[in-house]
Amino acid sequence: MTEAISVDVCVVGAGPVGGTLACVVASAGISTILVDRAALLPMEHPAFDGRAYAIASGSRALLREAGLWEMLPDPPNPILDIRVTDGWVGRPASRLHLHFDHREAGDAPFGWMVEARSLRRALNARVRALPDLQVFAPAEAFVDRTADGVLVRVAGGPSAACRLVIAAEGRSSPLREAAGIPVTRFDYPQTGIVCAISHELPHLGVALEHFLPSGPFAVLPMAPSADAEAGGAQNVSAVVWTERTRIAATMLGLDDTRFAREIRRRLGGHLGAVHTVGRRWNYPLSAMLAHRYVDTRLALAGDAAHGIHPIAGQGLNLGFRDAIALAGLLIEAKQAGEDVGSPALLARYQRARRPDNLAMLAMTDGLDRLFSSNNPLLRLARDLGIAAVDQARPVKRVFMRQAMGV
Ligand SMILES: Cc1cc2nc3c(=O)[nH]c(=O)nc-3n(C[C@H](O)[C@H](O)[C@H](O)COP(=O)(O)OP(=O)(O)OC[C@H]3O[C@@H](n4cnc5c(N)ncnc54)[C@H](O)[C@@H]3O)c2cc1C
């Protein structure tokens, strides 16, 4: 039997949160192993896949620190304005709308649209370039935690003795379950349909959040695509379409022409003719919160700790905020020569992150309930509310800072 290697931290799950966290801490000299049960290579499949993240400014700073932002192969597209409208399918949006212009809050954009594929490719390259980071994928990690330390046996690889294991395995986290950490979970009767569209007229950096009775319909501005599958389109946007699950199944079964027509019925005519590009994706929507974020020498991060409604496009940004908090504590402890898996450090991490994530979960859930209601009084009240916020500059600035993640 080979002797166990000794590292500071093991991150299980090389998704956007686990991968980025591993890059940040390894860049700061914290020796790390990163294990994912899926291979990293197929994720680099070059086909245009149509999924994208809205990255807030705090998340961009994290990606910079991780050395990932500059490695993104496709340019991120700035979100300059956000337009919030209310309406019905097939009818023009209510005239009472909310328009956020980034210049009202400073020079910086609200965020940047980054293609999921672009982030994946940057991560795959960066994790292999850092001397303090060893990657095992595809591989399974068997984790044995005690108060004194963690032993991770990587199937087909080495065993590693470390101080802390970070579960970043997504929503059905086996490490969270093995630790017996309960979760509160509820399903929405909605499905998220995600795809990209090319359109006749430029988006001018405007993100649209159009509230419809079945759920929000978001259109987010992407950079021009050099991709052959996207037809080298100049005007490209990402669509995150929340729909009642029954109707979503019908929509997903439509051919491309009819599917694009349904998008146009929800979007309106301001982008001209619309065509879908790349694949259509769909996700059953649910919200989830782990009752604890920590256990003996274990910390949960990203979707392993929480899941929210995509109404505000903040799911990954919350995970990145976990990564910022945890990386900060780990780097501080390492520099002070302290144990990076101590109960005190883990308690600080939980205090820093759980209330913030709970607040975002409650806010996104409340927004979905408010805007998916057909009650005529509620519709009138929210339209008036939208118009009132549009006129109230200080309130608008609060919303804008939230959207920017600052
Ligand atoms: C419809 C929809 C739209 C969204 N839009 C946005 C948006 O615009 N902006 C935004 O910020 N967020 C958005 N989100 C949320 C975002 O996609 C997630 O929050 C994000 O993917 C979570 O990243 P993660 O790294 O925590 O987990 P994941 O992306 O789930 O990654 C988990 C990783 O762990 C690996 N893994 C799993 N189990 C194991 C195991 N046992 N051992 C080893 N490895 C394992 C997996 O292979 C994977 O690589 C959206 C979500 C939905 C559903």
GROMACS .gro file of C-alpha atoms and ligand atoms in nm:
model
  459
    1MET     CA    1   0.000   0.000   0.000
    2THR     CA    2   0.134   0.346  -0.095
    3GLU     CA    3   0.172   0.605   0.181
    4ALA     CA    4  -0.095   0.878   0.196
    5ILE     CA    5   0.005   1.214   0.052
    6SER     CA    6  -0.048   1.507   0.285
    7VAL     CA    7  -0.244   1.816   0.172
    8ASP     CA    8  -0.437   2.093   0.345
    9VAL     CA    9  -0.775   2.064   0.174
   10CYS     CA   10  -0.976   1.824  -0.041
   11VAL     CA   11  -1.255   1.968  -0.258
   12VAL     CA   12  -1.508   1.712  -0.382
   13GLY     CA   13  -1.694   1.839  -0.691
   14ALA     CA   14  -1.520   2.034  -0.969
   15GLY     CA   15  -1.830   2.229  -1.078
   16PRO     CA   16  -1.810   2.608  -1.102
   17VAL     CA   17  -1.809   2.652  -0.721
   18GLY     CA   18  -1.575   2.368  -0.622
   19GLY     CA   19  -1.343   2.429  -0.918
   20THR     CA   20  -1.317   2.803  -0.853
   21LEU     CA   21  -1.270   2.759  -0.478
   22ALA     CA   22  -0.992   2.506  -0.539
   23CYS     CA   23  -0.819   2.749  -0.778
   24VAL     CA   24  -0.838   3.040  -0.531
   25VAL     CA   25  -0.700   2.852  -0.232
   26ALA     CA   26  -0.434   2.669  -0.435
   27SER     CA   27  -0.326   3.003  -0.587
   28ALA     CA   28  -0.268   3.123  -0.229
   29GLY     CA   29  -0.039   2.829  -0.153
   30ILE     CA   30  -0.292   2.601   0.020
   31SER     CA   31  -0.217   2.249  -0.103
   32THR     CA   32  -0.540   2.105  -0.242
   33ILE     CA   33  -0.678   1.799  -0.415
   34LEU     CA   34  -0.988   1.829  -0.631
   35VAL     CA   35  -1.197   1.520  -0.711
   36ASP     CA   36  -1.493   1.494  -0.948
   37ARG     CA   37  -1.681   1.181  -1.036
   38ALA     CA   38  -1.726   1.309  -1.394
   39ALA     CA   39  -1.446   1.351  -1.643
   40LEU     CA   40  -1.345   1.713  -1.707
   41LEU     CA   41  -1.265   1.650  -2.074
   42PRO     CA   42  -1.615   1.583  -2.217
   43MET     CA   43  -1.734   1.903  -2.052
   44GLU     CA   44  -1.507   2.081  -2.299
   45HIS     CA   45  -1.722   1.962  -2.585
   46PRO     CA   46  -1.689   2.253  -2.825
   47ALA     CA   47  -2.055   2.259  -2.938
   48PHE     CA   48  -2.244   2.578  -2.856
   49ASP     CA   49  -2.461   2.471  -2.565
   50GLY     CA   50  -2.667   2.782  -2.495
   51ARG     CA   51  -2.633   2.792  -2.115
   52ALA     CA   52  -2.490   3.098  -1.951
   53TYR     CA   53  -2.446   3.254  -1.607
   54ALA     CA   54  -2.515   3.610  -1.501
   55ILE     CA   55  -2.200   3.690  -1.304
   56ALA     CA   56  -2.228   3.968  -1.044
   57SER     CA   57  -1.937   4.200  -0.972
   58GLY     CA   58  -1.834   4.021  -0.649
   59SER     CA   59  -1.825   3.693  -0.841
   60ARG     CA   60  -1.610   3.849  -1.111
   61ALA     CA   61  -1.358   3.956  -0.845
   62LEU     CA   62  -1.346   3.594  -0.723
   63LEU     CA   63  -1.294   3.464  -1.078
   64ARG     CA   64  -1.011   3.717  -1.118
   65GLU     CA   65  -0.848   3.604  -0.794
   66ALA     CA   66  -0.878   3.243  -0.909
   67GLY     CA   67  -0.697   3.337  -1.233
   68LEU     CA   68  -1.004   3.236  -1.435
   69TRP     CA   69  -1.151   3.562  -1.563
   70GLU     CA   70  -0.859   3.636  -1.795
   71MET     CA   71  -0.865   3.275  -1.918
   72LEU     CA   72  -1.228   3.281  -2.038
   73PRO     CA   73  -1.198   3.188  -2.407
   74ASP     CA   74  -1.513   3.382  -2.506
   75PRO     CA   75  -1.563   3.744  -2.404
   76PRO     CA   76  -1.811   3.804  -2.120
   77ASN     CA   77  -2.089   4.042  -2.219
   78PRO     CA   78  -2.171   4.332  -1.985
   79ILE     CA   79  -2.528   4.375  -1.859
   80LEU     CA   80  -2.580   4.751  -1.885
   81ASP     CA   81  -2.952   4.788  -1.817
   82ILE     CA   82  -3.221   4.573  -1.658
   83ARG     CA   83  -3.584   4.609  -1.761
   84VAL     CA   84  -3.857   4.456  -1.544
   85THR     CA   85  -4.204   4.420  -1.695
   86ASP     CA   86  -4.527   4.243  -1.616
   87GLY     CA   87  -4.772   4.095  -1.865
   88TRP     CA   88  -4.951   3.808  -2.034
   89VAL     CA   89  -4.836   3.568  -2.305
   90GLY     CA   90  -4.907   3.707  -2.651
   91ARG     CA   91  -4.990   4.059  -2.527
   92PRO     CA   92  -4.768   4.368  -2.502
   93ALA     CA   93  -4.606   4.418  -2.160
   94SER     CA   94  -4.776   4.648  -1.908
   95ARG     CA   95  -4.678   5.014  -1.961
   96LEU     CA   96  -4.583   5.032  -1.591
   97HIS     CA   97  -4.229   4.902  -1.593
   98LEU     CA   98  -3.906   4.929  -1.401
   99HIS     CA   99  -3.588   5.029  -1.579
  100PHE     CA  100  -3.247   5.006  -1.413
  101ASP     CA  101  -2.966   5.191  -1.589
  102HIS     CA  102  -2.622   5.097  -1.453
  103ARG     CA  103  -2.511   5.461  -1.484
  104GLU     CA  104  -2.751   5.552  -1.200
  105ALA     CA  105  -2.533   5.343  -0.964
  106GLY     CA  106  -2.187   5.422  -1.108
  107ASP     CA  107  -1.976   5.316  -1.403
  108ALA     CA  108  -1.974   4.940  -1.356
  109PRO     CA  109  -2.218   4.713  -1.541
  110PHE     CA  110  -2.476   4.516  -1.336
  111GLY     CA  111  -2.294   4.198  -1.422
  112TRP     CA  112  -2.156   3.997  -1.710
  113MET     CA  113  -2.301   3.710  -1.908
  114VAL     CA  114  -2.054   3.424  -1.923
  115GLU     CA  115  -2.120   3.113  -2.127
  116ALA     CA  116  -2.117   2.801  -1.908
  117ARG     CA  117  -1.892   2.634  -2.165
  118SER     CA  118  -1.646   2.923  -2.151
  119LEU     CA  119  -1.617   2.903  -1.770
  120ARG     CA  120  -1.577   2.525  -1.794
  121ARG     CA  121  -1.292   2.556  -2.042
  122ALA     CA  122  -1.114   2.817  -1.830
  123LEU     CA  123  -1.155   2.597  -1.521
  124ASN     CA  124  -1.027   2.287  -1.697
  125ALA     CA  125  -0.715   2.471  -1.809
  126ARG     CA  126  -0.652   2.652  -1.479
  127VAL     CA  127  -0.693   2.352  -1.246
  128ARG     CA  128  -0.422   2.171  -1.438
  129ALA     CA  129  -0.181   2.465  -1.429
  130LEU     CA  130  -0.158   2.526  -1.053
  131PRO     CA  131   0.137   2.355  -0.877
  132ASP     CA  132  -0.050   2.334  -0.543
  133LEU     CA  133  -0.356   2.167  -0.698
  134GLN     CA  134  -0.390   1.801  -0.795
  135VAL     CA  135  -0.698   1.698  -0.991
  136PHE     CA  136  -0.856   1.353  -1.005
  137ALA     CA  137  -1.143   1.316  -1.253
  138PRO     CA  138  -1.322   1.097  -1.323
  139ALA     CA  139  -1.269   0.948  -0.981
  140GLU     CA  140  -1.461   0.865  -0.669
  141ALA     CA  141  -1.352   0.992  -0.328
  142PHE     CA  142  -1.406   0.782  -0.015
  143VAL     CA  143  -1.389   1.015   0.283
  144ASP     CA  144  -1.318   0.923   0.644
  145ARG     CA  145  -1.349   1.220   0.882
  146THR     CA  146  -1.242   1.235   1.248
  147ALA     CA  147  -1.180   1.526   1.487
  148ASP     CA  148  -0.805   1.492   1.415
  149GLY     CA  149  -0.815   1.495   1.036
  150VAL     CA  150  -0.958   1.355   0.715
  151LEU     CA  151  -0.840   1.062   0.508
  152VAL     CA  152  -0.955   1.071   0.146
  153ARG     CA  153  -0.906   0.760  -0.063
  154VAL     CA  154  -0.929   0.841  -0.433
  155ALA     CA  155  -1.036   0.532  -0.629
  156GLY     CA  156  -0.758   0.456  -0.877
  157GLY     CA  157  -0.545   0.733  -0.722
  158PRO     CA  158  -0.364   0.809  -0.399
  159SER     CA  159  -0.493   0.842  -0.045
  160ALA     CA  160  -0.465   1.191   0.096
  161ALA     CA  161  -0.450   1.303   0.457
  162CYS     CA  162  -0.596   1.652   0.489
  163ARG     CA  163  -0.738   1.898   0.744
  164LEU     CA  164  -1.070   1.977   0.573
  165VAL     CA  165  -1.299   1.833   0.308
  166ILE     CA  166  -1.526   2.068   0.113
  167ALA     CA  167  -1.845   1.924  -0.036
  168ALA     CA  168  -1.919   2.108  -0.361
  169GLU     CA  169  -2.099   1.819  -0.526
  170GLY     CA  170  -2.419   1.998  -0.623
  171ARG     CA  171  -2.770   1.949  -0.489
  172SER     CA  172  -2.768   1.580  -0.404
  173SER     CA  173  -2.442   1.594  -0.212
  174PRO     CA  174  -2.338   1.246  -0.088
  175LEU     CA  175  -2.100   1.399   0.170
  176ARG     CA  176  -2.383   1.611   0.313
  177GLU     CA  177  -2.602   1.304   0.336
  178ALA     CA  178  -2.327   1.090   0.492
  179ALA     CA  179  -2.283   1.361   0.758
  180GLY     CA  180  -2.656   1.335   0.837
  181ILE     CA  181  -2.714   1.706   0.769
  182PRO     CA  182  -3.088   1.756   0.719
  183VAL     CA  183  -3.221   1.977   0.442
  184THR     CA  184  -3.546   2.165   0.394
  185ARG     CA  185  -3.655   2.128   0.034
  186PHE     CA  186  -3.964   2.224  -0.160
  187ASP     CA  187  -4.043   2.175  -0.525
  188TYR     CA  188  -4.192   2.444  -0.748
  189PRO     CA  189  -4.460   2.328  -0.994
  190GLN     CA  190  -4.237   2.487  -1.258
  191THR     CA  191  -3.962   2.386  -1.499
  192GLY     CA  192  -3.675   2.608  -1.610
  193ILE     CA  193  -3.632   2.601  -1.989
  194VAL     CA  194  -3.288   2.730  -2.084
  195CYS     CA  195  -3.163   2.801  -2.436
  196ALA     CA  196  -2.996   3.066  -2.649
  197ILE     CA  197  -3.152   3.271  -2.928
  198SER     CA  198  -3.015   3.475  -3.212
  199HIS     CA  199  -3.220   3.781  -3.301
  200GLU     CA  200  -3.248   4.041  -3.572
  201LEU     CA  201  -3.196   4.357  -3.363
  202PRO     CA  202  -2.916   4.429  -3.110
  203HIS     CA  203  -2.988   4.380  -2.739
  204LEU     CA  204  -2.778   4.686  -2.642
  205GLY     CA  205  -2.672   4.512  -2.322
  206VAL     CA  206  -3.027   4.515  -2.181
  207ALA     CA  207  -3.145   4.221  -1.967
  208LEU     CA  208  -3.519   4.168  -1.966
  209GLU     CA  209  -3.715   4.011  -1.681
  210HIS     CA  210  -4.073   3.972  -1.800
  211PHE     CA  211  -4.313   3.839  -1.539
  212LEU     CA  212  -4.579   3.611  -1.682
  213PRO     CA  213  -4.850   3.413  -1.499
  214SER     CA  214  -4.651   3.086  -1.531
  215GLY     CA  215  -4.330   3.244  -1.402
  216PRO     CA  216  -4.055   3.486  -1.506
  217PHE     CA  217  -3.923   3.491  -1.862
  218ALA     CA  218  -3.568   3.628  -1.865
  219VAL     CA  219  -3.364   3.727  -2.171
  220LEU     CA  220  -2.999   3.806  -2.102
  221PRO     CA  221  -2.755   3.973  -2.341
  222MET     CA  222  -2.468   3.759  -2.465
  223ALA     CA  223  -2.159   3.845  -2.671
  224PRO     CA  224  -2.166   3.784  -3.048
  225SER     CA  225  -2.094   3.423  -3.124
  226ALA     CA  226  -1.811   3.314  -3.351
  227ASP     CA  227  -1.955   2.965  -3.317
  228ALA     CA  228  -2.065   2.786  -3.632
  229GLU     CA  229  -2.359   2.625  -3.449
  230ALA     CA  230  -2.486   2.966  -3.352
  231GLY     CA  231  -2.446   3.062  -3.718
  232GLY     CA  232  -2.177   3.318  -3.625
  233ALA     CA  233  -2.466   3.532  -3.500
  234GLN     CA  234  -2.398   3.893  -3.397
  235ASN     CA  235  -2.706   3.930  -3.178
  236VAL     CA  236  -2.732   3.653  -2.922
  237SER     CA  237  -2.919   3.628  -2.591
  238ALA     CA  238  -2.969   3.361  -2.328
  239VAL     CA  239  -3.325   3.267  -2.235
  240VAL     CA  240  -3.424   3.141  -1.889
  241TRP     CA  241  -3.793   3.066  -1.921
  242THR     CA  242  -3.978   2.951  -1.611
  243GLU     CA  243  -4.293   2.764  -1.709
  244ARG     CA  244  -4.555   2.546  -1.541
  245THR     CA  245  -4.421   2.194  -1.571
  246ARG     CA  246  -4.716   2.065  -1.773
  247ILE     CA  247  -4.690   2.346  -2.030
  248ALA     CA  248  -4.310   2.321  -2.034
  249ALA     CA  249  -4.334   1.957  -2.147
  250THR     CA  250  -4.546   2.068  -2.445
  251MET     CA  251  -4.309   2.355  -2.529
  252LEU     CA  252  -4.005   2.131  -2.517
  253GLY     CA  253  -4.170   1.894  -2.766
  254LEU     CA  254  -4.222   2.167  -3.031
  255ASP     CA  255  -4.009   2.187  -3.345
  256ASP     CA  256  -3.761   2.478  -3.370
  257THR     CA  257  -3.994   2.708  -3.567
  258ARG     CA  258  -4.285   2.671  -3.325
  259PHE     CA  259  -4.058   2.687  -3.022
  260ALA     CA  260  -3.911   3.017  -3.150
  261ARG     CA  261  -4.267   3.144  -3.208
  262GLU     CA  262  -4.356   3.071  -2.844
  263ILE     CA  263  -4.046   3.259  -2.734
  264ARG     CA  264  -4.148   3.554  -2.948
  265ARG     CA  265  -4.501   3.550  -2.795
  266ARG     CA  266  -4.342   3.598  -2.453
  267LEU     CA  267  -4.059   3.828  -2.555
  268GLY     CA  268  -4.253   4.073  -2.772
  269GLY     CA  269  -4.118   4.226  -3.091
  270HIS     CA  270  -3.837   4.453  -2.968
  271LEU     CA  271  -3.558   4.215  -3.082
  272GLY     CA  272  -3.715   4.145  -3.423
  273ALA     CA  273  -3.707   3.794  -3.572
  274VAL     CA  274  -3.587   3.524  -3.333
  275HIS     CA  275  -3.421   3.185  -3.391
  276THR     CA  276  -3.308   2.931  -3.134
  277VAL     CA  277  -2.943   2.823  -3.138
  278GLY     CA  278  -2.779   2.525  -2.968
  279ARG     CA  279  -2.960   2.284  -2.739
  280ARG     CA  280  -3.265   2.332  -2.519
  281TRP     CA  281  -3.212   2.245  -2.155
  282ASN     CA  282  -3.471   2.194  -1.884
  283TYR     CA  283  -3.449   2.178  -1.507
  284PRO     CA  284  -3.721   2.090  -1.254
  285LEU     CA  285  -3.716   2.383  -1.010
  286SER     CA  286  -3.685   2.348  -0.634
  287ALA     CA  287  -3.551   2.538  -0.336
  288MET     CA  288  -3.332   2.378  -0.073
  289LEU     CA  289  -3.137   2.481   0.234
  290ALA     CA  290  -2.909   2.262   0.446
  291HIS     CA  291  -2.976   2.300   0.819
  292ARG     CA  292  -2.602   2.315   0.885
  293TYR     CA  293  -2.320   2.408   0.651
  294VAL     CA  294  -2.054   2.230   0.854
  295ASP     CA  295  -1.974   1.909   1.036
  296THR     CA  296  -1.652   1.761   1.173
  297ARG     CA  297  -1.385   1.877   0.924
  298LEU     CA  298  -1.651   1.925   0.657
  299ALA     CA  299  -1.787   2.241   0.491
  300LEU     CA  300  -2.065   2.257   0.232
  301ALA     CA  301  -2.043   2.510  -0.052
  302GLY     CA  302  -2.257   2.604  -0.352
  303ASP     CA  303  -2.558   2.396  -0.449
  304ALA     CA  304  -2.460   2.131  -0.191
  305ALA     CA  305  -2.564   2.385   0.074
  306HIS     CA  306  -2.852   2.568  -0.094
  307GLY     CA  307  -3.068   2.591  -0.404
  308ILE     CA  308  -3.293   2.878  -0.502
  309HIS     CA  309  -3.547   2.969  -0.767
  310PRO     CA  310  -3.366   3.106  -1.075
  311ILE     CA  311  -3.595   3.413  -1.079
  312ALA     CA  312  -3.304   3.647  -0.999
  313GLY     CA  313  -3.025   3.442  -1.166
  314GLN     CA  314  -2.837   3.437  -0.835
  315GLY     CA  315  -2.783   3.062  -0.770
  316LEU     CA  316  -2.422   3.048  -0.878
  317ASN     CA  317  -2.346   3.392  -0.735
  318LEU     CA  318  -2.452   3.265  -0.391
  319GLY     CA  319  -2.220   2.968  -0.436
  320PHE     CA  320  -1.939   3.205  -0.532
  321ARG     CA  321  -2.011   3.409  -0.219
  322ASP     CA  322  -1.965   3.087  -0.018
  323ALA     CA  323  -1.633   3.038  -0.196
  324ILE     CA  324  -1.523   3.396  -0.120
  325ALA     CA  325  -1.604   3.356   0.252
  326LEU     CA  326  -1.450   3.011   0.290
  327ALA     CA  327  -1.137   3.089   0.087
  328GLY     CA  328  -1.084   3.407   0.297
  329LEU     CA  329  -1.100   3.210   0.622
  330LEU     CA  330  -0.874   2.932   0.492
  331ILE     CA  331  -0.609   3.172   0.362
  332GLU     CA  332  -0.614   3.368   0.689
  333ALA     CA  333  -0.576   3.047   0.894
  334LYS     CA  334  -0.299   2.913   0.672
  335GLN     CA  335  -0.105   3.239   0.694
  336ALA     CA  336  -0.143   3.236   1.074
  337GLY     CA  337  -0.021   2.873   1.087
  338GLU     CA  338  -0.360   2.760   1.223
  339ASP     CA  339  -0.565   2.448   1.152
  340VAL     CA  340  -0.770   2.507   0.833
  341GLY     CA  341  -1.037   2.260   0.947
  342SER     CA  342  -1.087   2.375   1.306
  343PRO     CA  343  -1.438   2.390   1.459
  344ALA     CA  344  -1.392   2.764   1.522
  345LEU     CA  345  -1.315   2.833   1.154
  346LEU     CA  346  -1.610   2.623   1.040
  347ALA     CA  347  -1.846   2.799   1.282
  348ARG     CA  348  -1.732   3.136   1.142
  349TYR     CA  349  -1.798   3.013   0.789
  350GLN     CA  350  -2.150   2.902   0.874
  351ARG     CA  351  -2.225   3.233   1.051
  352ALA     CA  352  -2.097   3.425   0.748
  353ARG     CA  353  -2.297   3.239   0.487
  354ARG     CA  354  -2.615   3.071   0.607
  355PRO     CA  355  -2.816   3.387   0.691
  356ASP     CA  356  -2.729   3.546   0.355
  357ASN     CA  357  -2.835   3.236   0.163
  358LEU     CA  358  -3.155   3.201   0.367
  359ALA     CA  359  -3.244   3.564   0.294
  360MET     CA  360  -3.191   3.515  -0.081
  361LEU     CA  361  -3.397   3.195  -0.076
  362ALA     CA  362  -3.683   3.378   0.097
  363MET     CA  363  -3.658   3.674  -0.142
  364THR     CA  364  -3.658   3.467  -0.462
  365ASP     CA  365  -3.943   3.251  -0.331
  366GLY     CA  366  -4.147   3.559  -0.239
  367LEU     CA  367  -4.083   3.721  -0.579
  368ASP     CA  368  -4.193   3.406  -0.761
  369ARG     CA  369  -4.515   3.386  -0.558
  370LEU     CA  370  -4.589   3.755  -0.601
  371PHE     CA  371  -4.528   3.763  -0.974
  372SER     CA  372  -4.685   3.427  -1.062
  373SER     CA  373  -5.020   3.528  -0.913
  374ASN     CA  374  -5.318   3.600  -1.136
  375ASN     CA  375  -5.515   3.774  -0.863
  376PRO     CA  376  -5.623   4.103  -1.033
  377LEU     CA  377  -5.574   4.311  -0.716
  378LEU     CA  378  -5.228   4.169  -0.665
  379ARG     CA  379  -5.144   4.233  -1.031
  380LEU     CA  380  -5.254   4.594  -0.999
  381ALA     CA  381  -5.062   4.637  -0.673
  382ARG     CA  382  -4.741   4.498  -0.820
  383ASP     CA  383  -4.770   4.705  -1.138
  384LEU     CA  384  -4.812   5.015  -0.925
  385GLY     CA  385  -4.524   4.895  -0.705
  386ILE     CA  386  -4.304   4.851  -1.014
  387ALA     CA  387  -4.391   5.202  -1.131
  388ALA     CA  388  -4.335   5.347  -0.781
  389VAL     CA  389  -3.991   5.185  -0.747
  390ASP     CA  390  -3.907   5.315  -1.095
  391GLN     CA  391  -3.962   5.670  -0.966
  392ALA     CA  392  -3.786   5.623  -0.629
  393ARG     CA  393  -3.413   5.662  -0.697
  394PRO     CA  394  -3.279   5.557  -0.351
  395VAL     CA  395  -3.491   5.238  -0.354
  396LYS     CA  396  -3.377   5.168  -0.708
  397ARG     CA  397  -3.015   5.205  -0.602
  398VAL     CA  398  -3.067   4.940  -0.328
  399PHE     CA  399  -3.204   4.696  -0.588
  400MET     CA  400  -2.918   4.778  -0.825
  401ARG     CA  401  -2.652   4.709  -0.563
  402GLN     CA  402  -2.819   4.374  -0.489
  403ALA     CA  403  -2.814   4.283  -0.859
  404MET     CA  404  -2.447   4.376  -0.880
  405GLY     CA  405  -2.362   4.158  -0.581
  406VAL     CA  406  -2.173   4.437  -0.405
  407LIG     C1  407  -3.275   2.700  -1.495
  407LIG     C2  408  -3.157   2.749  -1.416
  407LIG     C3  409  -3.095   2.867  -1.452
  407LIG     C4  410  -2.990   2.917  -1.376
  407LIG     N1  411  -2.934   3.037  -1.410
  407LIG     C5  412  -2.837   3.091  -1.331
  407LIG     C6  413  -2.781   3.221  -1.359
  407LIG     O1  414  -2.814   3.288  -1.456
  407LIG     N2  415  -2.688   3.270  -1.274
  407LIG     C7  416  -2.648   3.201  -1.164
  407LIG     O2  417  -2.569   3.254  -1.084
  407LIG     N3  418  -2.696   3.076  -1.137
  407LIG     C8  419  -2.789   3.019  -1.217
  407LIG     N4  420  -2.839   2.895  -1.189
  407LIG     C9  421  -2.783   2.818  -1.077
  407LIG    C10  422  -2.650   2.750  -1.110
  407LIG     O3  423  -2.662   2.672  -1.228
  407LIG    C11  424  -2.605   2.661  -0.993
  407LIG     O4  425  -2.617   2.733  -0.874
  407LIG    C12  426  -2.458   2.618  -1.011
  407LIG     O5  427  -2.443   2.531  -1.121
  407LIG    C13  428  -2.407   2.545  -0.885
  407LIG     O6  429  -2.271   2.513  -0.899
  407LIG     P1  430  -2.203   2.403  -0.806
  407LIG     O7  431  -2.059   2.400  -0.846
  407LIG     O8  432  -2.236   2.427  -0.663
  407LIG     O9  433  -2.274   2.263  -0.840
  407LIG     P2  434  -2.283   2.183  -0.977
  407LIG    O10  435  -2.277   2.276  -1.095
  407LIG    O11  436  -2.398   2.093  -0.963
  407LIG    O12  437  -2.146   2.096  -0.980
  407LIG    C14  438  -2.130   1.983  -0.896
  407LIG    C15  439  -2.007   1.903  -0.942
  407LIG    O13  440  -1.989   1.794  -0.849
  407LIG    C16  441  -1.967   1.674  -0.919
  407LIG     N5  442  -2.015   1.564  -0.832
  407LIG    C17  443  -2.140   1.531  -0.800
  407LIG     N6  444  -2.143   1.427  -0.715
  407LIG    C18  445  -2.014   1.392  -0.693
  407LIG    C19  446  -1.950   1.292  -0.614
  407LIG     N7  447  -2.020   1.207  -0.542
  407LIG     N8  448  -1.815   1.287  -0.615
  407LIG    C20  449  -1.743   1.373  -0.688
  407LIG     N9  450  -1.798   1.471  -0.765
  407LIG    C21  451  -1.931   1.480  -0.766
  407LIG    C22  452  -2.045   1.688  -1.048
  407LIG    O14  453  -1.992   1.604  -1.150
  407LIG    C23  454  -2.023   1.838  -1.080
  407LIG    O15  455  -1.905   1.858  -1.153
  407LIG    C24  456  -2.943   2.844  -1.264
  407LIG    C25  457  -3.001   2.721  -1.231
  407LIG    C26  458  -3.109   2.674  -1.304
  407LIG    C27  459  -3.174   2.544  -1.266
   0.00000   0.00000   0.00000
